């Protein structure tokens, strides 16, 4: 088991007003393991994922700490170097609608960063689209983002992660826009990738998702990790009052508790 990502004392502050959003987060993601951060809306999950994947707007936010990916501090990389790491670190965004270039067909967007011919990229794209349950894949490649629903775009994003050779996937609420059937499908795909050696960092507000996929769970409250541990122990034997309250508030708790 290899440590793929090591976050050390990550702080994110809004430059204007100096408001802290993420306060001293440290955690690790290992190959063939899924680390899930569970936190309420506004706790800083998306900001943390943006920082790790290099899309945090540094003009507006001050970033401190370290994010070591294979020993290299991602926070210290310039734009060019970061792009070099892009193919090894895939991002699945919370808002699929704004993650695609509206003026570019899906097929072209799926081929970006693949150092293979367009025909080969299309073949891989079609396989990946089928793997996330999207039929009529050939037709999809010729579509523009606005022609697809949010759920479909989310699955296209996951297909892009499947196509590449990502060693680490950072996923921000990847199933929120999906119905239950598609949620299950996507979680199964992520689990399959994990079993192939990929490390996954996933953030969610949903314990159901965490239970399905997490090896380790960290609980985030107001930008801080208040509790962490093996998934089973957090779900069945939470120690922190906040974790207990979150679990109590989870509508799935009564049914899911039976599994402890
Ligand atoms: N562009 C921004 N400018 C100022 N504050 C922001 C900005 N984006 C987010 N924030 C603030 O940062 C905090 C963390 O936001 P973030 O989007 O990371 O939360 P989250 O945990 O992902 O919530 P959700 O579950 O709703 O997606 C929130 O208080 C939010 O208001
Ligand atoms: Mg978010």
PDB file of C-alpha atoms and ligand atoms in Angstrom:
ATOM      1  CA  UNK A   1       0.000   0.000   0.000  1.00  0.00           C
ATOM      2  CA  UNK A   2       1.589   3.220  -1.202  1.00  0.00           C
ATOM      3  CA  UNK A   3       0.910   6.653   0.229  1.00  0.00           C
ATOM      4  CA  UNK A   4      -0.192   8.592  -2.876  1.00  0.00           C
ATOM      5  CA  UNK A   5      -1.280  11.858  -1.334  1.00  0.00           C
ATOM      6  CA  UNK A   6      -0.257  13.396   1.941  1.00  0.00           C
ATOM      7  CA  UNK A   7      -1.934  16.614   3.014  1.00  0.00           C
ATOM      8  CA  UNK A   8      -0.071  18.453   5.724  1.00  0.00           C
ATOM      9  CA  UNK A   9      -1.618  21.265   7.733  1.00  0.00           C
ATOM     10  CA  UNK A  10      -3.621  22.735   4.838  1.00  0.00           C
ATOM     11  CA  UNK A  11      -5.117  26.172   5.450  1.00  0.00           C
ATOM     12  CA  UNK A  12      -7.286  28.098   2.985  1.00  0.00           C
ATOM     13  CA  UNK A  13      -8.227  31.682   3.764  1.00  0.00           C
ATOM     14  CA  UNK A  14     -10.317  34.170   1.794  1.00  0.00           C
ATOM     15  CA  UNK A  15      -7.835  36.966   1.049  1.00  0.00           C
ATOM     16  CA  UNK A  16     -10.496  39.652   1.336  1.00  0.00           C
ATOM     17  CA  UNK A  17     -11.318  39.824   5.018  1.00  0.00           C
ATOM     18  CA  UNK A  18      -8.906  37.040   5.965  1.00  0.00           C
ATOM     19  CA  UNK A  19     -11.752  34.587   6.609  1.00  0.00           C
ATOM     20  CA  UNK A  20     -10.489  31.034   7.243  1.00  0.00           C
ATOM     21  CA  UNK A  21     -12.275  28.274   5.323  1.00  0.00           C
ATOM     22  CA  UNK A  22     -10.013  25.247   5.742  1.00  0.00           C
ATOM     23  CA  UNK A  23      -8.088  25.120   9.013  1.00  0.00           C
ATOM     24  CA  UNK A  24      -5.139  22.784   9.359  1.00  0.00           C
ATOM     25  CA  UNK A  25      -6.286  19.682   7.474  1.00  0.00           C
ATOM     26  CA  UNK A  26      -3.853  16.758   7.401  1.00  0.00           C
ATOM     27  CA  UNK A  27      -4.671  13.369   5.890  1.00  0.00           C
ATOM     28  CA  UNK A  28      -3.351  10.668   3.595  1.00  0.00           C
ATOM     29  CA  UNK A  29      -4.724   8.759   0.626  1.00  0.00           C
ATOM     30  CA  UNK A  30      -3.255   5.353  -0.202  1.00  0.00           C
ATOM     31  CA  UNK A  31      -3.281   3.247  -3.346  1.00  0.00           C
ATOM     32  CA  UNK A  32      -6.226   0.819  -3.455  1.00  0.00           C
ATOM     33  CA  UNK A  33      -7.930   2.743  -0.668  1.00  0.00           C
ATOM     34  CA  UNK A  34     -10.694   5.321  -0.455  1.00  0.00           C
ATOM     35  CA  UNK A  35     -10.527   8.192   1.994  1.00  0.00           C
ATOM     36  CA  UNK A  36     -13.891   9.898   2.376  1.00  0.00           C
ATOM     37  CA  UNK A  37     -14.379  13.307   3.965  1.00  0.00           C
ATOM     38  CA  UNK A  38     -17.908  13.733   5.296  1.00  0.00           C
ATOM     39  CA  UNK A  39     -19.090  17.216   6.214  1.00  0.00           C
ATOM     40  CA  UNK A  40     -22.090  19.472   6.109  1.00  0.00           C
ATOM     41  CA  UNK A  41     -22.686  22.049   3.418  1.00  0.00           C
ATOM     42  CA  UNK A  42     -20.217  24.907   3.735  1.00  0.00           C
ATOM     43  CA  UNK A  43     -17.663  22.943   5.769  1.00  0.00           C
ATOM     44  CA  UNK A  44     -14.944  23.498   3.150  1.00  0.00           C
ATOM     45  CA  UNK A  45     -14.951  20.195   1.258  1.00  0.00           C
ATOM     46  CA  UNK A  46     -15.025  21.658  -2.251  1.00  0.00           C
ATOM     47  CA  UNK A  47     -12.366  24.236  -1.425  1.00  0.00           C
ATOM     48  CA  UNK A  48     -10.052  21.496  -0.187  1.00  0.00           C
ATOM     49  CA  UNK A  49     -10.577  19.407  -3.340  1.00  0.00           C
ATOM     50  CA  UNK A  50      -9.986  22.496  -5.493  1.00  0.00           C
ATOM     51  CA  UNK A  51      -6.734  23.218  -3.669  1.00  0.00           C
ATOM     52  CA  UNK A  52      -5.492  19.654  -4.084  1.00  0.00           C
ATOM     53  CA  UNK A  53      -6.319  19.549  -7.785  1.00  0.00           C
ATOM     54  CA  UNK A  54      -4.810  22.954  -8.468  1.00  0.00           C
ATOM     55  CA  UNK A  55      -7.965  24.794  -9.480  1.00  0.00           C
ATOM     56  CA  UNK A  56      -8.282  27.037  -6.442  1.00  0.00           C
ATOM     57  CA  UNK A  57      -8.177  30.651  -7.565  1.00  0.00           C
ATOM     58  CA  UNK A  58      -5.058  31.887  -5.802  1.00  0.00           C
ATOM     59  CA  UNK A  59      -5.998  35.511  -6.560  1.00  0.00           C
ATOM     60  CA  UNK A  60      -8.884  35.232  -4.124  1.00  0.00           C
ATOM     61  CA  UNK A  61      -7.684  32.573  -1.706  1.00  0.00           C
ATOM     62  CA  UNK A  62      -4.526  32.202   0.338  1.00  0.00           C
ATOM     63  CA  UNK A  63      -3.239  28.631   0.504  1.00  0.00           C
ATOM     64  CA  UNK A  64      -0.839  27.280   3.130  1.00  0.00           C
ATOM     65  CA  UNK A  65       0.497  23.827   3.928  1.00  0.00           C
ATOM     66  CA  UNK A  66       1.551  20.974   1.690  1.00  0.00           C
ATOM     67  CA  UNK A  67      -0.049  18.403  -0.609  1.00  0.00           C
ATOM     68  CA  UNK A  68       2.589  15.793  -1.417  1.00  0.00           C
ATOM     69  CA  UNK A  69       1.693  13.661  -4.425  1.00  0.00           C
ATOM     70  CA  UNK A  70       4.287  10.986  -4.964  1.00  0.00           C
ATOM     71  CA  UNK A  71       6.666  13.147  -2.925  1.00  0.00           C
ATOM     72  CA  UNK A  72       6.106  16.355  -4.938  1.00  0.00           C
ATOM     73  CA  UNK A  73       4.349  19.262  -3.220  1.00  0.00           C
ATOM     74  CA  UNK A  74       1.447  20.085  -5.565  1.00  0.00           C
ATOM     75  CA  UNK A  75       0.948  23.458  -3.890  1.00  0.00           C
ATOM     76  CA  UNK A  76       4.440  24.529  -4.903  1.00  0.00           C
ATOM     77  CA  UNK A  77       4.001  23.703  -8.612  1.00  0.00           C
ATOM     78  CA  UNK A  78       3.528  26.343 -11.266  1.00  0.00           C
ATOM     79  CA  UNK A  79       0.782  26.031 -13.901  1.00  0.00           C
ATOM     80  CA  UNK A  80       2.999  24.221 -16.419  1.00  0.00           C
ATOM     81  CA  UNK A  81       4.277  21.655 -13.940  1.00  0.00           C
ATOM     82  CA  UNK A  82       0.779  21.126 -12.609  1.00  0.00           C
ATOM     83  CA  UNK A  83      -0.459  20.227 -16.089  1.00  0.00           C
ATOM     84  CA  UNK A  84       2.262  17.598 -16.232  1.00  0.00           C
ATOM     85  CA  UNK A  85       0.651  15.951 -13.196  1.00  0.00           C
ATOM     86  CA  UNK A  86      -2.913  16.287 -14.506  1.00  0.00           C
ATOM     87  CA  UNK A  87      -3.101  12.879 -16.142  1.00  0.00           C
ATOM     88  CA  UNK A  88      -2.019  11.190 -12.892  1.00  0.00           C
ATOM     89  CA  UNK A  89      -4.561  13.002 -10.796  1.00  0.00           C
ATOM     90  CA  UNK A  90      -8.152  13.005 -12.046  1.00  0.00           C
ATOM     91  CA  UNK A  91     -10.860  15.299 -10.763  1.00  0.00           C
ATOM     92  CA  UNK A  92     -14.567  14.582 -10.662  1.00  0.00           C
ATOM     93  CA  UNK A  93     -16.376  17.823  -9.948  1.00  0.00           C
ATOM     94  CA  UNK A  94     -19.488  18.552  -7.925  1.00  0.00           C
ATOM     95  CA  UNK A  95     -21.098  20.719 -10.620  1.00  0.00           C
ATOM     96  CA  UNK A  96     -20.828  18.914 -13.957  1.00  0.00           C
ATOM     97  CA  UNK A  97     -22.652  21.664 -15.849  1.00  0.00           C
ATOM     98  CA  UNK A  98     -19.823  24.148 -15.335  1.00  0.00           C
ATOM     99  CA  UNK A  99     -16.972  21.658 -15.715  1.00  0.00           C
ATOM    100  CA  UNK A 100     -17.170  21.327 -19.492  1.00  0.00           C
ATOM    101  CA  UNK A 101     -16.361  23.782 -22.254  1.00  0.00           C
ATOM    102  CA  UNK A 102     -19.822  24.581 -23.695  1.00  0.00           C
ATOM    103  CA  UNK A 103     -18.409  25.226 -27.158  1.00  0.00           C
ATOM    104  CA  UNK A 104     -16.596  21.904 -27.564  1.00  0.00           C
ATOM    105  CA  UNK A 105     -18.127  18.525 -28.388  1.00  0.00           C
ATOM    106  CA  UNK A 106     -17.910  15.847 -25.691  1.00  0.00           C
ATOM    107  CA  UNK A 107     -15.676  13.600 -27.825  1.00  0.00           C
ATOM    108  CA  UNK A 108     -13.067  16.328 -28.239  1.00  0.00           C
ATOM    109  CA  UNK A 109     -13.148  17.131 -24.520  1.00  0.00           C
ATOM    110  CA  UNK A 110     -12.707  13.462 -23.668  1.00  0.00           C
ATOM    111  CA  UNK A 111      -9.650  13.256 -25.928  1.00  0.00           C
ATOM    112  CA  UNK A 112      -7.835  16.181 -24.262  1.00  0.00           C
ATOM    113  CA  UNK A 113      -4.547  15.128 -22.689  1.00  0.00           C
ATOM    114  CA  UNK A 114      -4.547  11.672 -24.294  1.00  0.00           C
ATOM    115  CA  UNK A 115      -1.355  11.220 -26.253  1.00  0.00           C
ATOM    116  CA  UNK A 116      -2.992   8.910 -28.785  1.00  0.00           C
ATOM    117  CA  UNK A 117      -4.730   9.339 -32.129  1.00  0.00           C
ATOM    118  CA  UNK A 118      -8.246  10.713 -32.131  1.00  0.00           C
ATOM    119  CA  UNK A 119      -9.595   7.386 -33.411  1.00  0.00           C
ATOM    120  CA  UNK A 120      -7.969   5.528 -30.522  1.00  0.00           C
ATOM    121  CA  UNK A 121      -9.180   8.170 -28.062  1.00  0.00           C
ATOM    122  CA  UNK A 122     -12.731   7.740 -29.401  1.00  0.00           C
ATOM    123  CA  UNK A 123     -12.497   3.984 -28.963  1.00  0.00           C
ATOM    124  CA  UNK A 124     -11.344   4.367 -25.364  1.00  0.00           C
ATOM    125  CA  UNK A 125     -14.000   7.018 -24.742  1.00  0.00           C
ATOM    126  CA  UNK A 126     -16.762   4.725 -26.002  1.00  0.00           C
ATOM    127  CA  UNK A 127     -15.552   1.898 -23.741  1.00  0.00           C
ATOM    128  CA  UNK A 128     -15.419   4.239 -20.752  1.00  0.00           C
ATOM    129  CA  UNK A 129     -18.898   5.649 -21.490  1.00  0.00           C
ATOM    130  CA  UNK A 130     -20.313   2.126 -21.674  1.00  0.00           C
ATOM    131  CA  UNK A 131     -18.587   1.310 -18.380  1.00  0.00           C
ATOM    132  CA  UNK A 132     -20.527   4.079 -16.616  1.00  0.00           C
ATOM    133  CA  UNK A 133     -23.788   2.922 -18.151  1.00  0.00           C
ATOM    134  CA  UNK A 134     -24.099   5.451 -20.959  1.00  0.00           C
ATOM    135  CA  UNK A 135     -25.456   3.870 -24.098  1.00  0.00           C
ATOM    136  CA  UNK A 136     -25.395   5.485 -27.566  1.00  0.00           C
ATOM    137  CA  UNK A 137     -21.830   6.439 -26.784  1.00  0.00           C
ATOM    138  CA  UNK A 138     -20.952   7.243 -30.425  1.00  0.00           C
ATOM    139  CA  UNK A 139     -23.780   9.768 -30.505  1.00  0.00           C
ATOM    140  CA  UNK A 140     -22.702  11.225 -27.156  1.00  0.00           C
ATOM    141  CA  UNK A 141     -19.232  11.984 -28.468  1.00  0.00           C
ATOM    142  CA  UNK A 142     -20.795  14.195 -31.122  1.00  0.00           C
ATOM    143  CA  UNK A 143     -22.947  16.097 -28.622  1.00  0.00           C
ATOM    144  CA  UNK A 144     -22.332  19.415 -26.922  1.00  0.00           C
ATOM    145  CA  UNK A 145     -22.490  19.585 -23.097  1.00  0.00           C
ATOM    146  CA  UNK A 146     -25.821  21.479 -23.085  1.00  0.00           C
ATOM    147  CA  UNK A 147     -27.460  18.545 -24.884  1.00  0.00           C
ATOM    148  CA  UNK A 148     -26.794  16.256 -21.890  1.00  0.00           C
ATOM    149  CA  UNK A 149     -28.453  16.194 -18.470  1.00  0.00           C
ATOM    150  CA  UNK A 150     -26.417  16.959 -15.319  1.00  0.00           C
ATOM    151  CA  UNK A 151     -26.403  13.285 -14.388  1.00  0.00           C
ATOM    152  CA  UNK A 152     -25.096  12.301 -17.807  1.00  0.00           C
ATOM    153  CA  UNK A 153     -22.349  14.910 -17.665  1.00  0.00           C
ATOM    154  CA  UNK A 154     -21.348  13.648 -14.222  1.00  0.00           C
ATOM    155  CA  UNK A 155     -20.963  10.178 -15.678  1.00  0.00           C
ATOM    156  CA  UNK A 156     -18.976  11.546 -18.630  1.00  0.00           C
ATOM    157  CA  UNK A 157     -16.607  13.085 -16.092  1.00  0.00           C
ATOM    158  CA  UNK A 158     -16.202   9.739 -14.373  1.00  0.00           C
ATOM    159  CA  UNK A 159     -15.655   8.122 -17.776  1.00  0.00           C
ATOM    160  CA  UNK A 160     -12.839  10.624 -18.412  1.00  0.00           C
ATOM    161  CA  UNK A 161     -11.234   9.530 -15.129  1.00  0.00           C
ATOM    162  CA  UNK A 162     -11.632   5.911 -16.260  1.00  0.00           C
ATOM    163  CA  UNK A 163      -9.985   6.623 -19.612  1.00  0.00           C
ATOM    164  CA  UNK A 164      -6.836   8.167 -18.274  1.00  0.00           C
ATOM    165  CA  UNK A 165      -4.145   6.540 -16.248  1.00  0.00           C
ATOM    166  CA  UNK A 166      -5.065   8.327 -13.067  1.00  0.00           C
ATOM    167  CA  UNK A 167      -3.327   7.054  -9.952  1.00  0.00           C
ATOM    168  CA  UNK A 168      -5.419   9.271  -7.747  1.00  0.00           C
ATOM    169  CA  UNK A 169      -9.017  10.384  -8.196  1.00  0.00           C
ATOM    170  CA  UNK A 170     -10.320  13.370  -6.286  1.00  0.00           C
ATOM    171  CA  UNK A 171     -14.112  13.313  -6.360  1.00  0.00           C
ATOM    172  CA  UNK A 172     -16.351  16.095  -5.108  1.00  0.00           C
ATOM    173  CA  UNK A 173     -19.853  14.731  -4.415  1.00  0.00           C
ATOM    174  CA  UNK A 174     -19.689  12.590  -7.570  1.00  0.00           C
ATOM    175  CA  UNK A 175     -23.105  11.025  -7.043  1.00  0.00           C
ATOM    176  CA  UNK A 176     -25.170  13.953  -5.774  1.00  0.00           C
ATOM    177  CA  UNK A 177     -26.682  14.735  -9.177  1.00  0.00           C
ATOM    178  CA  UNK A 178     -27.581  11.106  -9.856  1.00  0.00           C
ATOM    179  CA  UNK A 179     -30.601   8.943  -9.125  1.00  0.00           C
ATOM    180  CA  UNK A 180     -30.141   5.928  -6.854  1.00  0.00           C
ATOM    181  CA  UNK A 181     -29.556   3.425  -9.670  1.00  0.00           C
ATOM    182  CA  UNK A 182     -26.869   5.572 -11.265  1.00  0.00           C
ATOM    183  CA  UNK A 183     -25.359   6.343  -7.863  1.00  0.00           C
ATOM    184  CA  UNK A 184     -24.834   2.633  -7.307  1.00  0.00           C
ATOM    185  CA  UNK A 185     -23.337   2.274 -10.776  1.00  0.00           C
ATOM    186  CA  UNK A 186     -20.865   5.099 -10.257  1.00  0.00           C
ATOM    187  CA  UNK A 187     -19.837   3.885  -6.789  1.00  0.00           C
ATOM    188  CA  UNK A 188     -19.289   0.415  -8.239  1.00  0.00           C
ATOM    189  CA  UNK A 189     -17.071   1.934 -10.948  1.00  0.00           C
ATOM    190  CA  UNK A 190     -15.050   3.834  -8.363  1.00  0.00           C
ATOM    191  CA  UNK A 191     -14.695   0.660  -6.299  1.00  0.00           C
ATOM    192  CA  UNK A 192     -13.506  -1.174  -9.397  1.00  0.00           C
ATOM    193  CA  UNK A 193     -10.849   1.492  -9.997  1.00  0.00           C
ATOM    194  CA  UNK A 194      -9.794   1.251  -6.371  1.00  0.00           C
ATOM    195  CA  UNK A 195      -9.360  -2.500  -6.722  1.00  0.00           C
ATOM    196  CA  UNK A 196      -7.064  -1.807  -9.672  1.00  0.00           C
ATOM    197  CA  UNK A 197      -4.780   0.249  -7.408  1.00  0.00           C
ATOM    198  CA  UNK A 198      -6.188   3.766  -7.750  1.00  0.00           C
ATOM    199  CA  UNK A 199      -6.363   5.866  -4.601  1.00  0.00           C
ATOM    200  CA  UNK A 200      -9.573   7.841  -4.101  1.00  0.00           C
ATOM    201  CA  UNK A 201     -10.233  10.999  -2.117  1.00  0.00           C
ATOM    202  CA  UNK A 202     -13.967  11.613  -2.085  1.00  0.00           C
ATOM    203  CA  UNK A 203     -15.930  14.310  -0.311  1.00  0.00           C
ATOM    204  CA  UNK A 204     -19.623  14.021   0.459  1.00  0.00           C
ATOM    205  CA  UNK A 205     -22.298  15.033   2.935  1.00  0.00           C
ATOM    206  CA  UNK A 206     -23.888  11.614   2.533  1.00  0.00           C
ATOM    207  CA  UNK A 207     -23.075   8.744   4.914  1.00  0.00           C
ATOM    208  CA  UNK A 208     -24.749   6.332   2.519  1.00  0.00           C
ATOM    209  CA  UNK A 209     -22.030   7.078  -0.053  1.00  0.00           C
ATOM    210  CA  UNK A 210     -19.352   6.896   2.641  1.00  0.00           C
ATOM    211  CA  UNK A 211     -20.561   3.499   3.805  1.00  0.00           C
ATOM    212  CA  UNK A 212     -20.556   2.156   0.258  1.00  0.00           C
ATOM    213  CA  UNK A 213     -17.045   3.194  -0.626  1.00  0.00           C
ATOM    214  CA  UNK A 214     -14.912   4.383   2.305  1.00  0.00           C
ATOM    215  CA  UNK A 215     -11.984   2.597   3.870  1.00  0.00           C
ATOM    216  CA  UNK A 216     -11.204   5.626   6.012  1.00  0.00           C
ATOM    217  CA  UNK A 217     -13.611   8.394   6.988  1.00  0.00           C
ATOM    218  CA  UNK A 218     -12.680  11.880   8.172  1.00  0.00           C
ATOM    219  CA  UNK A 219     -15.375  14.169   9.575  1.00  0.00           C
ATOM    220  CA  UNK A 220     -15.099  17.825   8.603  1.00  0.00           C
ATOM    221  CA  UNK A 221     -16.690  20.624  10.600  1.00  0.00           C
ATOM    222  CA  UNK A 222     -16.176  24.299   9.808  1.00  0.00           C
ATOM    223  CA  UNK A 223     -12.946  23.606   7.922  1.00  0.00           C
ATOM    224  CA  UNK A 224     -11.425  21.236  10.467  1.00  0.00           C
ATOM    225  CA  UNK A 225     -11.241  17.456  10.690  1.00  0.00           C
ATOM    226  CA  UNK A 226     -12.784  16.647  14.043  1.00  0.00           C
ATOM    227  CA  UNK A 227     -12.623  12.846  13.896  1.00  0.00           C
ATOM    228  CA  UNK A 228     -11.170  10.214  11.615  1.00  0.00           C
ATOM    229  CA  UNK A 229     -10.700   6.489  11.541  1.00  0.00           C
ATOM    230  CA  UNK A 230     -11.539   3.225   9.834  1.00  0.00           C
ATOM    231  CA  UNK A 231     -14.941   3.518   8.124  1.00  0.00           C
ATOM    232  CA  UNK A 232     -16.481   0.782  10.232  1.00  0.00           C
ATOM    233  CA  UNK A 233     -15.383   2.372  13.498  1.00  0.00           C
ATOM    234  CA  UNK A 234     -16.598   5.878  12.563  1.00  0.00           C
ATOM    235  CA  UNK A 235     -19.966   4.584  11.371  1.00  0.00           C
ATOM    236  CA  UNK A 236     -20.575   2.092  14.169  1.00  0.00           C
ATOM    237  CA  UNK A 237     -18.734   3.631  17.072  1.00  0.00           C
ATOM    238  CA  UNK A 238     -18.397   7.396  16.582  1.00  0.00           C
ATOM    239  CA  UNK A 239     -16.611   9.211  19.391  1.00  0.00           C
ATOM    240  CA  UNK A 240     -17.053  12.898  18.606  1.00  0.00           C
ATOM    241  CA  UNK A 241     -20.392  14.501  19.429  1.00  0.00           C
ATOM    242  CA  UNK A 242     -20.489  16.149  16.016  1.00  0.00           C
ATOM    243  CA  UNK A 243     -20.055  12.809  14.245  1.00  0.00           C
ATOM    244  CA  UNK A 244     -22.802  11.325  16.411  1.00  0.00           C
ATOM    245  CA  UNK A 245     -25.090  14.250  15.566  1.00  0.00           C
ATOM    246  CA  UNK A 246     -24.367  13.954  11.831  1.00  0.00           C
ATOM    247  CA  UNK A 247     -25.094  10.231  11.912  1.00  0.00           C
ATOM    248  CA  UNK A 248     -28.292  10.775  13.872  1.00  0.00           C
ATOM    249  CA  UNK A 249     -29.386  13.375  11.330  1.00  0.00           C
ATOM    250  CA  UNK A 250     -28.700  11.019   8.442  1.00  0.00           C
ATOM    251  CA  UNK A 251     -32.004   9.619   7.250  1.00  0.00           C
ATOM    252  CA  UNK A 252     -30.272   6.375   6.375  1.00  0.00           C
ATOM    253  CA  UNK A 253     -29.026   5.848   9.880  1.00  0.00           C
ATOM    254  CA  UNK A 254     -31.750   3.475  11.216  1.00  0.00           C
ATOM    255  CA  UNK A 255     -31.466   1.095   8.267  1.00  0.00           C
ATOM    256  CA  UNK A 256     -27.710   1.348   7.978  1.00  0.00           C
ATOM    257  CA  UNK A 257     -27.106   1.020  11.734  1.00  0.00           C
ATOM    258  CA  UNK A 258     -28.331  -2.541  11.541  1.00  0.00           C
ATOM    259  CA  UNK A 259     -25.123  -3.415   9.708  1.00  0.00           C
ATOM    260  CA  UNK A 260     -22.891  -2.445  12.622  1.00  0.00           C
TER     261      UNK A 260
HETATM  262  N1  LIG B   1     -15.735  32.059  -4.096  1.00  0.00           N
HETATM  263  C1  LIG B   1     -15.942  32.151  -2.769  1.00  0.00           C
HETATM  264  N2  LIG B   1     -15.792  33.334  -2.145  1.00  0.00           N
HETATM  265  C2  LIG B   1     -15.985  33.434  -0.813  1.00  0.00           C
HETATM  266  N3  LIG B   1     -16.326  32.415  -0.028  1.00  0.00           N
HETATM  267  C3  LIG B   1     -16.488  31.238  -0.589  1.00  0.00           C
HETATM  268  C4  LIG B   1     -16.307  31.015  -1.988  1.00  0.00           C
HETATM  269  N4  LIG B   1     -16.532  29.715  -2.268  1.00  0.00           N
HETATM  270  C5  LIG B   1     -16.855  29.148  -1.082  1.00  0.00           C
HETATM  271  N5  LIG B   1     -16.819  30.044  -0.088  1.00  0.00           N
HETATM  272  C6  LIG B   1     -17.111  29.784   1.345  1.00  0.00           C
HETATM  273  O1  LIG B   1     -16.227  28.775   1.787  1.00  0.00           O
HETATM  274  C7  LIG B   1     -16.872  27.891   2.678  1.00  0.00           C
HETATM  275  C8  LIG B   1     -16.665  26.468   2.227  1.00  0.00           C
HETATM  276  O2  LIG B   1     -17.301  26.284   0.967  1.00  0.00           O
HETATM  277  P1  LIG B   1     -17.261  24.905   0.189  1.00  0.00           P
HETATM  278  O3  LIG B   1     -17.859  25.151  -1.146  1.00  0.00           O
HETATM  279  O4  LIG B   1     -15.912  24.335   0.248  1.00  0.00           O
HETATM  280  O5  LIG B   1     -18.254  24.025   1.092  1.00  0.00           O
HETATM  281  P2  LIG B   1     -18.694  22.507   0.877  1.00  0.00           P
HETATM  282  O6  LIG B   1     -18.324  21.772   2.124  1.00  0.00           O
HETATM  283  O7  LIG B   1     -18.179  21.993  -0.406  1.00  0.00           O
HETATM  284  O8  LIG B   1     -20.289  22.631   0.846  1.00  0.00           O
HETATM  285  P3  LIG B   1     -21.370  21.818  -0.069  1.00  0.00           P
HETATM  286  O9  LIG B   1     -21.645  20.516   0.663  1.00  0.00           O
HETATM  287  O10 LIG B   1     -22.562  22.732  -0.050  1.00  0.00           O
HETATM  288  O11 LIG B   1     -20.811  21.631  -1.423  1.00  0.00           O
HETATM  289  C9  LIG B   1     -18.335  28.302   2.718  1.00  0.00           C
HETATM  290  O12 LIG B   1     -18.563  29.013   3.910  1.00  0.00           O
HETATM  291  C10 LIG B   1     -18.500  29.198   1.531  1.00  0.00           C
HETATM  292  O13 LIG B   1     -19.445  30.206   1.794  1.00  0.00           O
HETATM  293 MG1  LIG B   2     -19.052  21.392  -2.132  1.00  0.00          MG
END
